[in-house]
Short mmCIF file of C-alpha atoms in Angstrom, two decimals:
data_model
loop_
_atom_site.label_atom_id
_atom_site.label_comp_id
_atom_site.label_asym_id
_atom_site.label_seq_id
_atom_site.Cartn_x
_atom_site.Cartn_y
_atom_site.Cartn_z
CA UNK A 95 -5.88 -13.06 10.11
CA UNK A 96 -7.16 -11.99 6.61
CA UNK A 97 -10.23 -13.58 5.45
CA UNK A 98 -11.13 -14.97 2.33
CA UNK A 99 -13.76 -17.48 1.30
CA UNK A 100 -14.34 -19.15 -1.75
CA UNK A 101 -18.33 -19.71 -2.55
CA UNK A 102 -18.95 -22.86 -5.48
CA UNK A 103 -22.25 -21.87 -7.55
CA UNK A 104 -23.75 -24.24 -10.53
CA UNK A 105 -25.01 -22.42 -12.95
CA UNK A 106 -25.98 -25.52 -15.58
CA UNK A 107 -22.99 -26.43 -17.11
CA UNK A 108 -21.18 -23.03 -15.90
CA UNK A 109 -19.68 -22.89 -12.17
CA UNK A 110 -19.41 -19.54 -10.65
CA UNK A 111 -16.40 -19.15 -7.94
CA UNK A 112 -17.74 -16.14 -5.50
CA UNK A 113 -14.81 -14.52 -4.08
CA UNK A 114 -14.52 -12.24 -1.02
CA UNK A 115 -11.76 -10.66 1.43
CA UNK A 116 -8.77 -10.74 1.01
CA UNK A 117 -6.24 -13.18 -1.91
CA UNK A 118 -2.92 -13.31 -0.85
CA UNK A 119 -0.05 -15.70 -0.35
CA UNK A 120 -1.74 -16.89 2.29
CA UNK A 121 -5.08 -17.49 1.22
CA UNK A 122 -4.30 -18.44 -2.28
CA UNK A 123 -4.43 -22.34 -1.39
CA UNK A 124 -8.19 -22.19 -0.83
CA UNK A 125 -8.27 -20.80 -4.23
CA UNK A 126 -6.20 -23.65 -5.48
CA UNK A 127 -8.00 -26.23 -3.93
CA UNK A 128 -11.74 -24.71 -5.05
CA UNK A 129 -9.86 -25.16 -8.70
CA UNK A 130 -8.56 -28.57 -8.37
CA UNK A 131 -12.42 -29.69 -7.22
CA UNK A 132 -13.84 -28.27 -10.28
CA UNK A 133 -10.97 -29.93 -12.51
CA UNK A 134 -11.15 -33.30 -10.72
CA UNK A 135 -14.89 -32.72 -11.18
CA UNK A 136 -14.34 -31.93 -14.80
CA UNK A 137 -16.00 -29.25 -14.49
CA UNK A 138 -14.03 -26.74 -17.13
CA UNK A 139 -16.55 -23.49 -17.75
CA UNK A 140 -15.51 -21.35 -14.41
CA UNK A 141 -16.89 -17.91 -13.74
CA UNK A 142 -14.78 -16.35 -11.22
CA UNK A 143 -17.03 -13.71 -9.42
CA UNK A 144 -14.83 -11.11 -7.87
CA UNK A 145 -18.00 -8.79 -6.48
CA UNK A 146 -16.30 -8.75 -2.99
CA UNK A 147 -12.96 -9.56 -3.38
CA UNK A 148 -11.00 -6.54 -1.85
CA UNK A 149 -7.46 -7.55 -2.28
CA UNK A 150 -5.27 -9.51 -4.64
CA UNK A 151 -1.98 -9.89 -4.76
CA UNK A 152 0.61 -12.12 -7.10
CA UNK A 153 0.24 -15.06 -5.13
CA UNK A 154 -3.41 -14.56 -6.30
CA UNK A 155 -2.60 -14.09 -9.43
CA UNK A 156 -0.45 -16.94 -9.46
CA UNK A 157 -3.60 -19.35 -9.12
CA UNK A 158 -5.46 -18.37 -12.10
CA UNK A 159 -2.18 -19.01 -14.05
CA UNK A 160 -1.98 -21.92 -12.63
CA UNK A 161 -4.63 -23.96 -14.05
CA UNK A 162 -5.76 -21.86 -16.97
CA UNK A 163 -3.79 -23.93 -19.48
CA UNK A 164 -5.10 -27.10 -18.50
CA UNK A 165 -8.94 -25.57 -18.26
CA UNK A 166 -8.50 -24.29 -22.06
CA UNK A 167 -6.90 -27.17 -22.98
CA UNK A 168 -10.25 -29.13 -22.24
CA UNK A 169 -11.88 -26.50 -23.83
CA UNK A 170 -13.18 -24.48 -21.41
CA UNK A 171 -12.50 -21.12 -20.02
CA UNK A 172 -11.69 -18.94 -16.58
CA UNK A 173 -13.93 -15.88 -17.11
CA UNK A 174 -13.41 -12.63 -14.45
CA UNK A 175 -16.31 -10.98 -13.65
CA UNK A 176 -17.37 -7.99 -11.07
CA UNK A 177 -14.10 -7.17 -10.21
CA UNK A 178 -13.58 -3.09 -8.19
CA UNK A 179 -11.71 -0.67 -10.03
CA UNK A 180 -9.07 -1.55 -6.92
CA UNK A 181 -8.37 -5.18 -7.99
CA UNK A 182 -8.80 -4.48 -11.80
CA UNK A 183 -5.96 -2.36 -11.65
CA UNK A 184 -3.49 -5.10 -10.00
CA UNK A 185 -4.46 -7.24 -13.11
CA UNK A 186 -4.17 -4.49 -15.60
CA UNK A 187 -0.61 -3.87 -14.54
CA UNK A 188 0.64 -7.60 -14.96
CA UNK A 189 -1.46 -7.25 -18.62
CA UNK A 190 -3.69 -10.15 -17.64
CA UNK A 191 -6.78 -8.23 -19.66
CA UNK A 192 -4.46 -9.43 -22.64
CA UNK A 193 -5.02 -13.30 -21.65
CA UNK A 194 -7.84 -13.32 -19.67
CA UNK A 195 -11.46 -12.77 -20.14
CA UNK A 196 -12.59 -10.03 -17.55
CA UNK A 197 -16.41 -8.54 -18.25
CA UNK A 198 -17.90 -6.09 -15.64
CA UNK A 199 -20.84 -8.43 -14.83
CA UNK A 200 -21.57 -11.77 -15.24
CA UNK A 201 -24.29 -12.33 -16.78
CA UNK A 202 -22.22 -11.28 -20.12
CA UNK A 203 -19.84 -13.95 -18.95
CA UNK A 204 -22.56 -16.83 -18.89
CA UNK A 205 -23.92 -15.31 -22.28
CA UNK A 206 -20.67 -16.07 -24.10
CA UNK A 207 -20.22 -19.92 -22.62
CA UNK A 208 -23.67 -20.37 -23.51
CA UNK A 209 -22.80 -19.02 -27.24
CA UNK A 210 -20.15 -20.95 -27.35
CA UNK A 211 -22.07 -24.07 -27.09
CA UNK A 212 -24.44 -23.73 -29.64
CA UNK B 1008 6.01 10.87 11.93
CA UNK B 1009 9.09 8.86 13.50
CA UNK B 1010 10.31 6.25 11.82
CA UNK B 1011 8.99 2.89 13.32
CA UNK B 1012 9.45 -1.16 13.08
CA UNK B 1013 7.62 -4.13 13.36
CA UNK B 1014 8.43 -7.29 13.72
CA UNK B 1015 6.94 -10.39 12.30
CA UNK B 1016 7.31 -14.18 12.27
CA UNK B 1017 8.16 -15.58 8.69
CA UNK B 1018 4.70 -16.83 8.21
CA UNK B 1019 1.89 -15.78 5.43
CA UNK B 1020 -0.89 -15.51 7.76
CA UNK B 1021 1.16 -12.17 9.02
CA UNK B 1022 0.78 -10.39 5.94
CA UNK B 1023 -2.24 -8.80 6.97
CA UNK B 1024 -0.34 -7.37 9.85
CA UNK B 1025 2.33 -5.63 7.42
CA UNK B 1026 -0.14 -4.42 4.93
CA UNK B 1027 -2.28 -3.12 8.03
CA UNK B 1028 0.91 -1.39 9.16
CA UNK B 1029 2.49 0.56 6.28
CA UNK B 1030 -1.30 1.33 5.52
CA UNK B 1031 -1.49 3.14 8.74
CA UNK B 1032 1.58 4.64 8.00
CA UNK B 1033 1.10 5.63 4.85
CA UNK B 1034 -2.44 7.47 6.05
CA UNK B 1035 -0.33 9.64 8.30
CA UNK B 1036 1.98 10.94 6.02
CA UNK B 1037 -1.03 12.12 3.68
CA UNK B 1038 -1.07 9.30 1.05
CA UNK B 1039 -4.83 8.79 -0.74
CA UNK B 1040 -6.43 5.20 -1.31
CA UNK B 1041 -5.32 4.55 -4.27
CA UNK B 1042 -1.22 5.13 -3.28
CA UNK B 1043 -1.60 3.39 0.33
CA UNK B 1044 -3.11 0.49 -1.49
CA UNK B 1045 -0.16 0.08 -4.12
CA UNK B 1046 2.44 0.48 -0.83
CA UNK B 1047 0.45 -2.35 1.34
CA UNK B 1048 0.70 -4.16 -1.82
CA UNK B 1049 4.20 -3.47 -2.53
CA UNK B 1050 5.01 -4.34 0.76
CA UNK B 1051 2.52 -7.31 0.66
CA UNK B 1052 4.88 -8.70 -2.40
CA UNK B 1053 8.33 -8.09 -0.94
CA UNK B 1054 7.11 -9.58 2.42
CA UNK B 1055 6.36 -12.71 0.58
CA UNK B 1056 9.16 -12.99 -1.10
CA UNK B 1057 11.09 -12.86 1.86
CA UNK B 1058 8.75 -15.87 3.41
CA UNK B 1059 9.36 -17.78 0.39
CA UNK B 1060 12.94 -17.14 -0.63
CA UNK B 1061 14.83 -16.32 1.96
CA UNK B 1062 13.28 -18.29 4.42
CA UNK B 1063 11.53 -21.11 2.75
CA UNK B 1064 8.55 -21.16 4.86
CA UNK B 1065 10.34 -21.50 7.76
CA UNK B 1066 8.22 -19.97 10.23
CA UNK B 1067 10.76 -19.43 13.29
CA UNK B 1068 12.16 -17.05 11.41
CA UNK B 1069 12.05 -13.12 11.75
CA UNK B 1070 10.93 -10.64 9.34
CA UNK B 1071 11.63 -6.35 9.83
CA UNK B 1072 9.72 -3.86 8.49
CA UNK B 1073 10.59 -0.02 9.39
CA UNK B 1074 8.38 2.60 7.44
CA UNK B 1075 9.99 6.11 7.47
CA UNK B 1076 9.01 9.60 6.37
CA UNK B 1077 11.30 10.67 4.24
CA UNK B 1078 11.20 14.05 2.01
CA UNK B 1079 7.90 14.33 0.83
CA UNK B 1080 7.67 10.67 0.60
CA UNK B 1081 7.32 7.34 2.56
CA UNK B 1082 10.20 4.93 2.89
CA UNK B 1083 10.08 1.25 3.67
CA UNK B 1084 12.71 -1.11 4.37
CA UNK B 1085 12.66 -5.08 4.90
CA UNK B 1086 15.08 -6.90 6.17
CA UNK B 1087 15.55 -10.73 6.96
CA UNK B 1088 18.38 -12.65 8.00
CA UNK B 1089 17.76 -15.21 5.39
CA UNK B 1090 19.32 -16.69 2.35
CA UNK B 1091 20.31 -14.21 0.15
CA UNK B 1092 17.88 -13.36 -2.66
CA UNK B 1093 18.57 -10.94 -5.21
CA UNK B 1094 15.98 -10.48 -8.00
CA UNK B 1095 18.20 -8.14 -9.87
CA UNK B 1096 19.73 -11.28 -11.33
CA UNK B 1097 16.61 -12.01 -12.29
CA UNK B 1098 15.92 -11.22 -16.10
CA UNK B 1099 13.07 -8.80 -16.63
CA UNK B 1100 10.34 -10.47 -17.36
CA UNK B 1101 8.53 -9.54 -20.93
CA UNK B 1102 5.12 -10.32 -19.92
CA UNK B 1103 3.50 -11.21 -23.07
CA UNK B 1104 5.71 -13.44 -23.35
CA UNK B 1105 5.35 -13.96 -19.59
CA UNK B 1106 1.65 -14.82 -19.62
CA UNK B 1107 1.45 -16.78 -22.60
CA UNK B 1108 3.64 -19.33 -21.19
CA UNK B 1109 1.21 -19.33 -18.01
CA UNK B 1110 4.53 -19.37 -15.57
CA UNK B 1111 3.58 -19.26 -12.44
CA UNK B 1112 5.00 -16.94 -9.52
CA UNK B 1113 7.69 -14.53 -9.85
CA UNK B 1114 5.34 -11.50 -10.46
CA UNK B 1115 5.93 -10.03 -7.30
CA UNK B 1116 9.13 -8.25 -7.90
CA UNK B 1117 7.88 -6.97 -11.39
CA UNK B 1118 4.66 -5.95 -9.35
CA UNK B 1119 6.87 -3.77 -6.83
CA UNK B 1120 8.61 -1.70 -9.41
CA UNK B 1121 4.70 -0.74 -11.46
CA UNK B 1122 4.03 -0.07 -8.00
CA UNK B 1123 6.74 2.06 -6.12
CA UNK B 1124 8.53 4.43 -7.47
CA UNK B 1125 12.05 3.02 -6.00
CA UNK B 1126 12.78 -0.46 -5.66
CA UNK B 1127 16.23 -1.27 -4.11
CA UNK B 1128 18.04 -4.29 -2.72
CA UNK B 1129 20.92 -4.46 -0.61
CA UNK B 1130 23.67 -6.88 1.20
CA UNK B 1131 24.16 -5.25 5.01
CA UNK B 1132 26.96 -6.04 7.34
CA UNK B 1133 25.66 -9.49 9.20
CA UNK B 1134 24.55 -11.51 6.11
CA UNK B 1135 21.39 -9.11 6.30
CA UNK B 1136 19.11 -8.81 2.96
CA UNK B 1137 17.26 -5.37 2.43
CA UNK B 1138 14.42 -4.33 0.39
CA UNK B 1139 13.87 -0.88 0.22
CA UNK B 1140 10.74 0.75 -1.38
CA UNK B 1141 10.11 4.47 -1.50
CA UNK B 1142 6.68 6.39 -2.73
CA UNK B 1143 6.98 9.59 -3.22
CA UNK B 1144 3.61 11.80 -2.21
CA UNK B 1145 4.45 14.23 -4.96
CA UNK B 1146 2.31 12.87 -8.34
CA UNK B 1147 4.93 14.37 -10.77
CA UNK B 1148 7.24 11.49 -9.62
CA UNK B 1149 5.10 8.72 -9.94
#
């Protein structure tokens, strides 16, 4: 079986996603659901931590397509963080750096949501 | 290395078992990290497409992966006995275009070809559907 788990952090306003194992099509629904609580929850500033995610594949990828429309559209943002050179690369080559925020750690990632606000 | 098969149920929670066995695979033949990760990917993608397409989730159904050594490079073919699914009729995607619509799915087979260096589908004799994906070792190819 490959594992993944999906951990929710609050960070004030901010909620932090902790990813780790392994994203593919068969783990992706735990990704989806963790999304749909923080949208029914209208909760629309995500920081996806990807510190110990060690695989990702389209299906994966898939999910953060899925719902960033309708998390900008209520002005918030999906913001990348932490991600290994390893799953970077599987984003790079779909050219999701070009739509997607992706910093190396997150506290740069809570610094721009909090800049935002002010 | 000989070439060998395994096969697995149509079912997404086997996917670790195909990336776990072209990995091993690809190990043998002398591949680094960075190449056996693309191939378990690769593989990972056209797996799933097979799950989803061909078989629409249903889970009695078989899936068979045989990894190869070929010249200087590793050679993997899928095959299902599924509905057939060709995604050379497919348009290319443009994915700027691509990702500002926020489609979802339908990156896998765009994934596979950034990933291997030969991509290749095929109708066999017995309604059979074939993927075949082949890394080459050699860096000058990729």
């Amino acid at each position: 079986m490959s594992e993944f788990n999906v951990q929710q952090r609050e960070h004030g306003e901010i909620s932090v996603l902790d990813l780790k194992g392994y994203l593919d099509a068969h783990t992706a629904p735990k990704l989806e659901d963790a999304f749909q609580d923080l949208l029914a929850a209208a909760r629309f500033n995500i920081i996806v931590n990807c510190r110990d995610l060690s695989y990702i594949s389209s299906a994966g990828l898939g999910v953060f397509m899925a719902f960033i429309e309708e998390v900008r559209k209520n002005e918030g943002d999906i913001k990348l963080t932490n991600m290994t050179p390893k799953v970077f690369n599987v984003f790079d080559l779909l050219g999701f750096p070009l739509l997607y925020d992706i910093t190396n750690e997150e506290a740069e990632a809570i610094r721009k949501f909090t800049e935002k606000r002010k | 290395m000989r070439a060998r098969s395994l096969n697995i149920e149509s079912r997404t929670d086997r996917l670790v078992d195909a990336r776990e066995f072209v990995s091993a695979a690809a190990q043998e033949l002398g591949f680094g990290d960075d190449d056996i990760g693309k191939i378990a990917l690769a593989v990972d993608e056209a797996c799933t497409n097979v799950i989803k397409h061909a078989y629409h989730f249903d889970g009695q159904q078989y899936l068979t992966i045989t990894v190869e050594a070929g010249k200087n490079s590793i050679e993997i073919r899928i095959t299902d006995s599924g509905e057939r699914f060709d995604p050379r009729e497919l348009p290319a995607p443009d994915m700027k275009e691509y990702l500002k619509k926020f489609r979802k799915g339908g990156l896998g087979v765009y994934l596979m070809k950034k990933l291997m260096d030969e991509v290749e589908y095929q109708l066999l004799p017995g309604k059979k559907n074939e993927v075949r994906l082949v890394k080459y070792l050699d860096t000058r190819h990729s």
